[in-house]
Coordinates of C-alpha atoms and ligand atoms in Angstrom, one line a residue:
M1 CA -80.9 50.6 67.7
T2 CA -77.6 52.3 66.6
A3 CA -74.6 53.0 68.8
T4 CA -75.5 56.6 69.1
E5 CA -79.0 55.7 70.3
V6 CA -77.6 53.5 73.0
A7 CA -75.2 56.3 74.2
G8 CA -78.0 58.9 73.9
T9 CA -80.4 56.8 75.9
T10 CA -78.0 56.7 78.7
R11 CA -77.5 60.4 78.9
E12 CA -81.2 61.2 78.6
N13 CA -82.3 58.7 81.2
G14 CA -82.8 60.8 84.3
G15 CA -79.7 62.9 83.6
R16 CA -77.4 60.1 84.9
E17 CA -73.8 60.6 83.9
R18 CA -72.7 57.0 84.0
A19 CA -74.3 54.2 82.0
R20 CA -75.4 51.1 83.8
V21 CA -74.1 47.8 82.5
V22 CA -75.3 44.6 84.1
V23 CA -73.5 41.3 83.5
L24 CA -75.4 38.1 84.1
G25 CA -73.4 35.1 85.0
G26 CA -69.9 35.0 86.5
G27 CA -68.4 32.1 84.6
Y28 CA -65.4 32.3 82.2
G29 CA -67.3 34.6 80.0
G30 CA -69.2 36.9 82.4
Q31 CA -66.5 37.5 85.0
L32 CA -64.0 38.3 82.3
A33 CA -66.4 40.6 80.5
A34 CA -67.1 42.5 83.8
Q35 CA -63.4 42.9 84.4
S36 CA -62.8 44.1 80.8
L37 CA -65.7 46.5 81.0
A38 CA -64.5 48.1 84.2
R39 CA -61.2 48.9 82.5
R40 CA -62.7 50.0 79.1
T41 CA -65.6 52.1 80.2
D42 CA -66.6 54.5 83.0
A43 CA -70.0 52.7 83.3
T44 CA -71.2 51.3 86.5
V45 CA -70.7 47.6 86.1
T46 CA -72.7 45.1 88.1
L47 CA -72.0 41.3 88.0
V48 CA -74.7 38.9 89.1
N49 CA -73.9 35.3 89.8
D50 CA -75.7 32.6 91.8
G51 CA -72.9 31.8 94.2
D52 CA -70.1 34.0 95.6
R53 CA -67.2 32.0 94.2
F54 CA -65.8 31.7 90.7
V55 CA -66.0 28.1 89.4
Q56 CA -63.2 26.7 87.3
R57 CA -65.6 24.6 85.3
V58 CA -62.9 23.1 83.1
R59 CA -61.5 21.4 86.2
L60 CA -64.8 19.9 87.5
H61 CA -63.8 16.4 86.4
Q62 CA -60.8 16.8 88.7
L63 CA -63.1 17.9 91.5
A64 CA -65.3 14.8 90.8
S65 CA -62.2 12.6 91.2
G66 CA -61.5 14.1 94.6
Q67 CA -58.8 16.6 93.7
P68 CA -58.9 20.1 95.4
V69 CA -59.9 22.8 93.0
D70 CA -59.4 26.5 93.9
T71 CA -62.7 28.6 93.9
P72 CA -61.7 32.2 94.4
R73 CA -64.3 34.6 95.8
F74 CA -65.7 37.1 93.3
T75 CA -65.0 39.9 95.8
D76 CA -61.3 39.0 95.7
L77 CA -61.2 38.7 91.9
L78 CA -63.0 42.0 91.5
D79 CA -61.2 43.9 94.3
G80 CA -60.1 47.3 93.1
T81 CA -62.0 47.1 89.8
G82 CA -65.1 49.0 90.9
V83 CA -67.4 46.2 89.7
R84 CA -70.3 45.7 92.1
F85 CA -70.9 42.0 92.8
V86 CA -74.4 40.6 93.5
D87 CA -74.8 37.0 94.7
D88 CA -78.2 36.1 93.6
R89 CA -80.1 34.1 91.0
V90 CA -81.5 35.8 87.9
T91 CA -85.2 34.8 87.6
G92 CA -86.4 37.0 84.7
L93 CA -85.7 39.7 82.2
D94 CA -88.0 42.6 81.3
L95 CA -86.4 43.7 78.0
A96 CA -88.9 46.5 77.4
A97 CA -88.3 48.0 80.9
H98 CA -84.5 47.2 80.8
R99 CA -84.9 45.3 84.1
V100 CA -83.4 42.1 85.6
T101 CA -85.4 40.4 88.3
L102 CA -83.6 38.4 91.0
R103 CA -84.7 35.6 93.3
D104 CA -83.8 37.2 96.6
G105 CA -82.9 40.8 96.1
E106 CA -83.7 44.0 94.3
A107 CA -84.4 44.3 90.6
L108 CA -81.5 45.7 88.5
D109 CA -82.0 48.3 85.8
Y110 CA -79.6 48.5 82.9
D111 CA -78.7 50.5 79.8
V112 CA -76.7 47.6 78.3
L113 CA -77.1 44.0 79.4
V114 CA -74.3 41.3 79.0
Y115 CA -75.9 37.9 79.0
A116 CA -73.4 35.1 80.0
L117 CA -75.5 32.5 81.9
G118 CA -73.6 29.6 80.4
S119 CA -74.8 26.0 80.3
H120 CA -75.4 22.9 82.3
T121 CA -75.8 19.2 81.5
A122 CA -79.4 17.9 81.3
V123 CA -78.9 14.9 83.5
P124 CA -81.3 11.9 83.5
E125 CA -82.6 10.6 86.8
H126 CA -80.1 8.2 88.6
A127 CA -77.1 9.7 86.8
H128 CA -74.4 11.9 88.1
D129 CA -72.8 14.9 86.3
V130 CA -69.7 17.0 86.3
S131 CA -71.1 20.2 84.9
T132 CA -71.7 22.0 88.2
P133 CA -69.6 22.0 91.5
A134 CA -72.6 20.4 93.4
G135 CA -72.8 17.6 90.8
A136 CA -69.0 17.0 90.8
T137 CA -68.9 17.1 94.6
R138 CA -71.7 14.5 94.9
L139 CA -69.9 12.3 92.4
A140 CA -66.6 12.5 94.3
E141 CA -68.4 11.5 97.5
R142 CA -70.0 8.5 95.7
L143 CA -66.7 7.4 94.2
H144 CA -65.0 7.5 97.5
D145 CA -67.7 5.8 99.6
G146 CA -66.1 2.4 99.1
T147 CA -69.3 0.7 97.7
C148 CA -68.7 1.4 94.0
R149 CA -67.1 -1.1 91.6
R150 CA -68.3 -0.2 88.2
V151 CA -68.5 3.3 86.7
A152 CA -70.1 4.1 83.3
V153 CA -69.3 7.5 81.8
V154 CA -71.8 8.4 79.0
G155 CA -70.7 10.7 76.2
G156 CA -67.6 10.5 74.0
G157 CA -67.0 14.2 73.6
L158 CA -64.1 16.0 75.3
T159 CA -65.9 16.3 78.7
G160 CA -66.7 12.6 78.7
L161 CA -63.2 11.6 77.6
E162 CA -61.6 13.9 80.3
T163 CA -63.9 12.6 83.0
A164 CA -63.5 8.9 82.1
T165 CA -59.7 9.1 81.9
E166 CA -59.5 11.1 85.2
I167 CA -61.7 8.5 87.0
A168 CA -59.8 5.5 85.5
E169 CA -56.4 7.0 86.5
T170 CA -57.6 8.0 90.1
F171 CA -59.5 4.8 90.8
P172 CA -57.5 2.0 89.0
R173 CA -59.4 -0.7 91.0
L174 CA -62.8 0.4 89.5
T175 CA -64.0 -0.8 86.2
T176 CA -64.6 2.3 84.2
T177 CA -66.4 2.2 80.9
L178 CA -66.8 5.1 78.4
V179 CA -70.1 4.8 76.5
T180 CA -70.4 6.7 73.2
D181 CA -72.9 6.6 70.4
G182 CA -70.2 7.1 67.8
A183 CA -66.5 6.1 67.4
L184 CA -64.2 7.5 70.1
G185 CA -62.1 10.4 68.7
A186 CA -64.1 10.6 65.4
D187 CA -63.5 14.4 65.4
L188 CA -59.8 14.1 66.1
S189 CA -57.0 13.5 63.5
G190 CA -55.9 9.9 63.0
R191 CA -52.9 10.5 65.2
G192 CA -55.0 12.2 67.9
A193 CA -57.6 9.4 67.9
A194 CA -54.8 6.7 68.0
H195 CA -53.2 8.4 71.0
V196 CA -56.5 8.6 72.9
R197 CA -57.1 4.9 72.3
R198 CA -53.6 4.0 73.5
V199 CA -54.2 6.0 76.7
C200 CA -57.6 4.4 77.3
A201 CA -56.0 1.0 76.9
R202 CA -53.1 1.9 79.3
L203 CA -55.6 3.1 81.9
G204 CA -57.7 -0.1 81.5
L205 CA -60.7 2.0 80.4
R206 CA -63.4 -0.1 78.7
L207 CA -64.8 1.4 75.5
L208 CA -68.4 0.9 74.4
E209 CA -68.7 2.6 71.0
H210 CA -71.7 3.0 68.7
A211 CA -73.8 2.4 71.8
S212 CA -76.8 4.6 72.3
V213 CA -78.1 4.9 75.8
T214 CA -81.9 4.7 76.1
A215 CA -82.4 4.6 79.9
V216 CA -80.5 5.0 83.1
H217 CA -81.3 2.9 86.2
P218 CA -80.0 2.9 89.7
D219 CA -77.9 -0.1 88.8
G220 CA -76.8 0.6 85.2
L221 CA -78.1 1.6 81.8
T222 CA -80.0 0.2 78.8
L223 CA -78.6 0.5 75.3
A224 CA -80.7 0.9 72.1
D225 CA -80.1 -2.7 71.1
G226 CA -81.6 -3.9 74.4
T227 CA -78.3 -4.7 76.1
E228 CA -78.2 -4.0 79.9
E229 CA -74.9 -2.5 81.1
R230 CA -74.4 -2.9 84.8
A231 CA -72.9 0.1 86.7
D232 CA -72.9 1.3 90.3
V233 CA -72.4 4.9 89.1
V234 CA -73.5 6.4 85.8
V235 CA -71.9 9.8 84.9
W236 CA -73.8 11.7 82.2
T237 CA -71.7 14.1 80.1
A238 CA -73.6 14.1 76.8
G239 CA -74.5 17.5 75.7
F240 CA -74.7 21.0 77.3
A241 CA -78.1 22.6 77.6
V242 CA -79.0 26.2 78.3
T243 CA -81.6 27.9 80.6
D244 CA -84.9 28.9 78.9
L245 CA -84.6 32.4 80.5
A246 CA -83.6 34.1 77.3
A247 CA -86.4 32.5 75.2
R248 CA -89.0 33.2 78.0
A249 CA -87.9 36.9 78.0
G250 CA -88.5 37.1 74.2
L251 CA -85.0 37.2 72.9
A252 CA -84.5 35.5 69.5
V253 CA -82.9 32.2 70.2
D254 CA -81.8 29.1 68.2
P255 CA -83.5 25.7 68.6
R256 CA -81.2 25.0 71.5
G257 CA -82.2 28.2 73.3
R258 CA -79.0 30.0 72.7
I259 CA -79.3 33.7 71.9
L260 CA -79.0 34.6 68.3
V261 CA -76.3 37.3 67.9
E262 CA -75.1 39.5 65.1
E263 CA -71.4 39.5 64.3
T264 CA -70.7 42.2 67.0
L265 CA -72.3 39.8 69.5
R266 CA -75.3 42.0 70.0
S267 CA -78.6 40.1 70.2
A268 CA -80.2 39.8 66.8
S269 CA -83.6 40.9 68.3
H270 CA -82.5 43.3 71.1
P271 CA -79.4 45.3 70.3
D272 CA -78.9 46.6 73.8
V273 CA -78.2 43.0 74.9
V274 CA -74.7 41.5 74.2
A275 CA -74.6 37.7 74.6
I276 CA -71.4 35.7 75.1
G277 CA -70.3 32.2 76.0
D278 CA -72.3 28.9 76.0
G279 CA -75.6 30.8 76.1
A280 CA -75.0 32.6 72.8
A281 CA -75.1 31.2 69.2
A282 CA -72.1 33.2 68.1
V283 CA -70.6 32.5 64.7
A284 CA -67.0 31.9 63.9
T285 CA -65.2 33.2 60.7
S286 CA -65.9 29.7 59.3
G287 CA -69.7 30.5 59.4
D288 CA -70.4 27.8 62.0
V289 CA -71.8 28.5 65.5
V290 CA -68.8 28.2 67.9
R291 CA -68.4 25.3 70.2
M292 CA -69.7 25.7 73.8
A293 CA -66.2 26.0 75.4
C294 CA -64.1 28.1 77.7
A295 CA -61.9 28.5 74.7
T296 CA -64.6 30.4 72.8
A297 CA -66.3 32.1 75.9
M298 CA -63.2 34.1 76.9
P299 CA -62.4 35.6 73.5
A300 CA -66.2 36.4 73.1
A301 CA -66.1 38.1 76.5
Q302 CA -63.2 40.3 75.5
H303 CA -64.9 41.2 72.3
G304 CA -68.3 41.7 74.0
A305 CA -66.7 44.2 76.3
R306 CA -65.2 46.0 73.2
T307 CA -68.7 46.1 71.7
V308 CA -70.3 47.5 74.8
A309 CA -67.5 50.1 75.1
A310 CA -68.1 51.2 71.5
L311 CA -71.9 51.4 72.0
L312 CA -71.5 53.6 75.1
A313 CA -69.0 55.8 73.3
G314 CA -71.4 56.3 70.4
R315 CA -69.2 54.3 68.0
E316 CA -70.3 51.4 65.8
P317 CA -69.0 48.1 67.2
R318 CA -66.7 45.9 65.2
P319 CA -67.4 42.3 64.2
W320 CA -66.0 39.4 66.1
R321 CA -63.5 37.4 64.1
F322 CA -62.9 34.1 65.8
R323 CA -60.6 31.4 64.4
Y324 CA -59.7 28.1 66.1
A325 CA -56.1 27.1 66.7
I326 CA -56.0 24.1 69.1
R327 CA -58.1 21.7 71.1
C328 CA -56.6 20.6 74.4
V329 CA -57.7 17.5 76.3
S330 CA -56.5 16.1 79.6
L331 CA -56.2 12.3 79.8
G332 CA -55.7 12.0 83.5
R333 CA -53.0 14.1 85.2
R334 CA -50.0 12.6 83.4
D335 CA -51.1 12.5 79.8
G336 CA -53.0 14.7 77.4
L337 CA -53.6 15.6 73.8
V338 CA -53.1 18.9 72.1
Q339 CA -54.9 18.6 68.7
L340 CA -53.9 21.4 66.3
V341 CA -56.9 22.5 64.2
H342 CA -57.6 24.6 61.1
A343 CA -59.3 28.0 61.6
D344 CA -62.7 26.2 61.2
D345 CA -61.9 23.6 63.9
R346 CA -61.2 20.7 61.5
P347 CA -58.3 18.7 62.9
R348 CA -54.8 19.0 61.3
D349 CA -52.5 16.0 61.3
L350 CA -50.4 17.6 64.0
V351 CA -50.7 16.7 67.7
L352 CA -48.8 16.9 70.9
T353 CA -49.2 14.0 73.3
G354 CA -48.1 12.6 76.6
R355 CA -46.6 14.7 79.5
V356 CA -45.9 17.6 77.3
A357 CA -49.5 17.9 76.2
A358 CA -50.6 17.4 79.9
R359 CA -48.4 20.4 80.8
V360 CA -49.8 22.5 78.0
K361 CA -53.3 21.7 79.1
E362 CA -52.5 22.5 82.7
A363 CA -50.9 25.8 81.6
I364 CA -54.0 26.7 79.7
C365 CA -56.2 26.0 82.7
V366 CA -54.0 28.2 84.9
N367 CA -54.1 30.9 82.3
A368 CA -57.9 30.8 82.0
L369 CA -58.0 31.7 85.7
R370 CA -55.2 34.2 85.5
V371 CA -56.9 36.1 82.7
Q372 CA -59.9 36.6 84.9
T373 CA -57.9 39.3 86.8
H374 CA -55.7 40.3 83.8
P375 CA -58.3 40.8 81.1
R376 CA -55.9 42.3 78.6
I377 CA -54.1 38.9 78.1
P378 CA -55.1 37.8 74.6
T379 CA -57.3 34.6 74.7
S380 CA -57.4 33.8 71.0
A381 CA -55.1 33.4 68.0
Ligands
LIG401 C1 -65.8 18.9 83.2 C2 -65.7 20.0 82.2 C3 -64.5 20.2 81.5 C4 -64.4 21.1 80.5 N1 -63.3 21.3 79.8 C5 -63.2 22.3 78.9 C6 -61.9 22.5 78.2 O1 -61.0 21.8 78.5 N2 -61.8 23.5 77.3 C7 -62.9 24.3 77.1 O2 -62.8 25.2 76.2 N3 -64.1 24.1 77.7 C8 -64.2 23.1 78.6 N4 -65.4 22.9 79.2 C9 -66.6 23.8 78.9 C10 -66.5 25.1 79.6 O3 -66.4 25.0 81.0 C11 -67.7 26.0 79.3 O4 -68.0 26.0 77.9 C12 -67.5 27.4 79.8 O5 -67.5 27.4 81.2 C13 -68.6 28.4 79.3 O6 -68.4 29.6 79.9 P1 -69.6 30.6 80.2 O7 -69.1 31.8 80.8 O8 -70.5 30.7 79.0 O9 -70.5 29.8 81.2 P2 -70.2 29.2 82.7 O10 -68.8 29.0 82.9 O11 -71.1 28.0 82.7 O12 -70.7 30.3 83.7 C14 -72.1 30.7 83.8 C15 -72.2 31.3 85.2 O13 -73.6 31.7 85.3 C16 -74.1 31.3 86.5 N5 -75.6 31.2 86.4 C17 -76.2 30.4 85.6 N6 -77.6 30.6 85.7 C18 -77.7 31.7 86.5 C19 -78.8 32.4 87.0 N7 -80.1 32.2 86.6 N8 -78.6 33.5 87.8 C20 -77.3 33.8 88.2 N9 -76.2 33.1 87.8 C21 -76.4 32.1 86.9 C22 -73.4 30.0 86.8 O14 -73.5 29.7 88.2 C23 -72.0 30.2 86.3 O15 -71.2 30.8 87.3 C24 -65.6 22.0 80.2 C25 -66.8 21.8 80.9 C26 -66.9 20.8 81.9 C27 -68.1 20.6 82.6

C-alpha cells in the first residue's frame, strides 16, 4: 500500500474528513507517539492502555526497593492535546477490517494503527519481577516484610544490574547475590566493567557468574551444575518477552514475536500498521535489530509519528536512521555508569562513573518523562 493509497482510503471511507489513528500501548513509545501525532496531524488520535497512569518503567527497580515513583495520569499528560484516552486491554486485532477489539469496551476502527504494546518479563513460578508496577510493588512488600535475609537477582543485563545494586544499597543487611550465565559487564568496556565490579564489591553484592539457573524454588534456585543456591526471594530479570497478539493477528513477526518492520517502521506485512518500541524488530543503521529499551522506543515513537503524518498527507515516509551514543546504568542512587558507545552500540573506551554518572542517569530519566509532554525534544543523537 502506498502513501497515497492510505490517504485516499481515509477520504473515501464514509466521507469522513479526519483520519483515525489508534495507538496501542501508553508506554514510553506509545504515549509519545500519540502526543507527536496530535501535533503533527489533524487525525483523530486514540490512545489505548490497560491502566490509567503512565508507568516510568525505567524506575521500577526503584519502586521495588520501596522508593516512591511518580505515575502521572494519562488524562493529565494528554490534557489539551485532543488525544482521546481509553483505559482498556487490547484483546485482538482484525487487520482486514481495521478493527481493534478491547476487553471491556467498544471496538475501535482505524485507518492507521500504531502498535506499541511493549514487553514484559516471562517470570518462572516462585520468582518476583520488576517489569511491571504490580510485580515491583509485590517485591517491595516482600523485601520490607522483615522475614527476608537472602535475595538472588537472576540476569546480568542492565535491568539485573540496576535491580541488584538498588536492593544491595537499600537493604545493606540482606545478602544480595547477582546470578548471571556470563561474565558481569561482558558487553561493557574494560573500564566500564571494572567500575561495575568495584561498585558491587563496595555494596557487598555477591556475584555468581557463568551460572545458569535451571529451576526456581520457594527457597532458592538450582544451577545447571546441580548446585542449590538458597534465597528467600528470587528476582527474575532475564530477558524481555512480548505478547503473542501481533502474531495471532497475522502480522509478520520475528522468532521472538516482535513485529517485522520496514525502515520507515511500517509493518513488513501490513503497511497501515506502524510498530515501535519493544514490540517491534526495528533495525538500526548498523543493520542490527535495536535493543529493547526506552532509549530506542522514544526515537522510534517520534519517527513513527513522522511516518504516519507522511502517510496521511500522501507523502512517502522516510527511513528511520538510528545510531547509539551512550548506555546509562544506575548503580544504586549514589553511583552509576555512563558507557559511551559507537553508533552500532559497541562500547568505546570512554566512561563516566560515580556521582556524576548517577546524576546523568537521573537527568535522563527525568527527561524521558518530560518529553512525554514535550514531544519535540530530540531523543536521539
Ligand atoms: C527495571 C527496568 C529498568 C529499565 N531501565 C532502562 C534504562 O535505564 N534505559 C532504557 O533504555 N530502558 C530501560 N528499561 C527498558 C524500558 O523500560 C523498555 O524498553 C521501554 O519501556 C519500552 O517502551 P515501550 O513503549 O515499547 O513499552 P512499555 O514501556 O512496556 O509500554 C507498553 C504499554 O502497553 C501497555 N500494554 C501492554 N499490553 C497491553 C494490552 N494488551 N492492552 C493495552 N495496553 C497494553 C502496558 O501497560 C504499557 O503501558 C528498563 C526496564 C525495566 C523493567
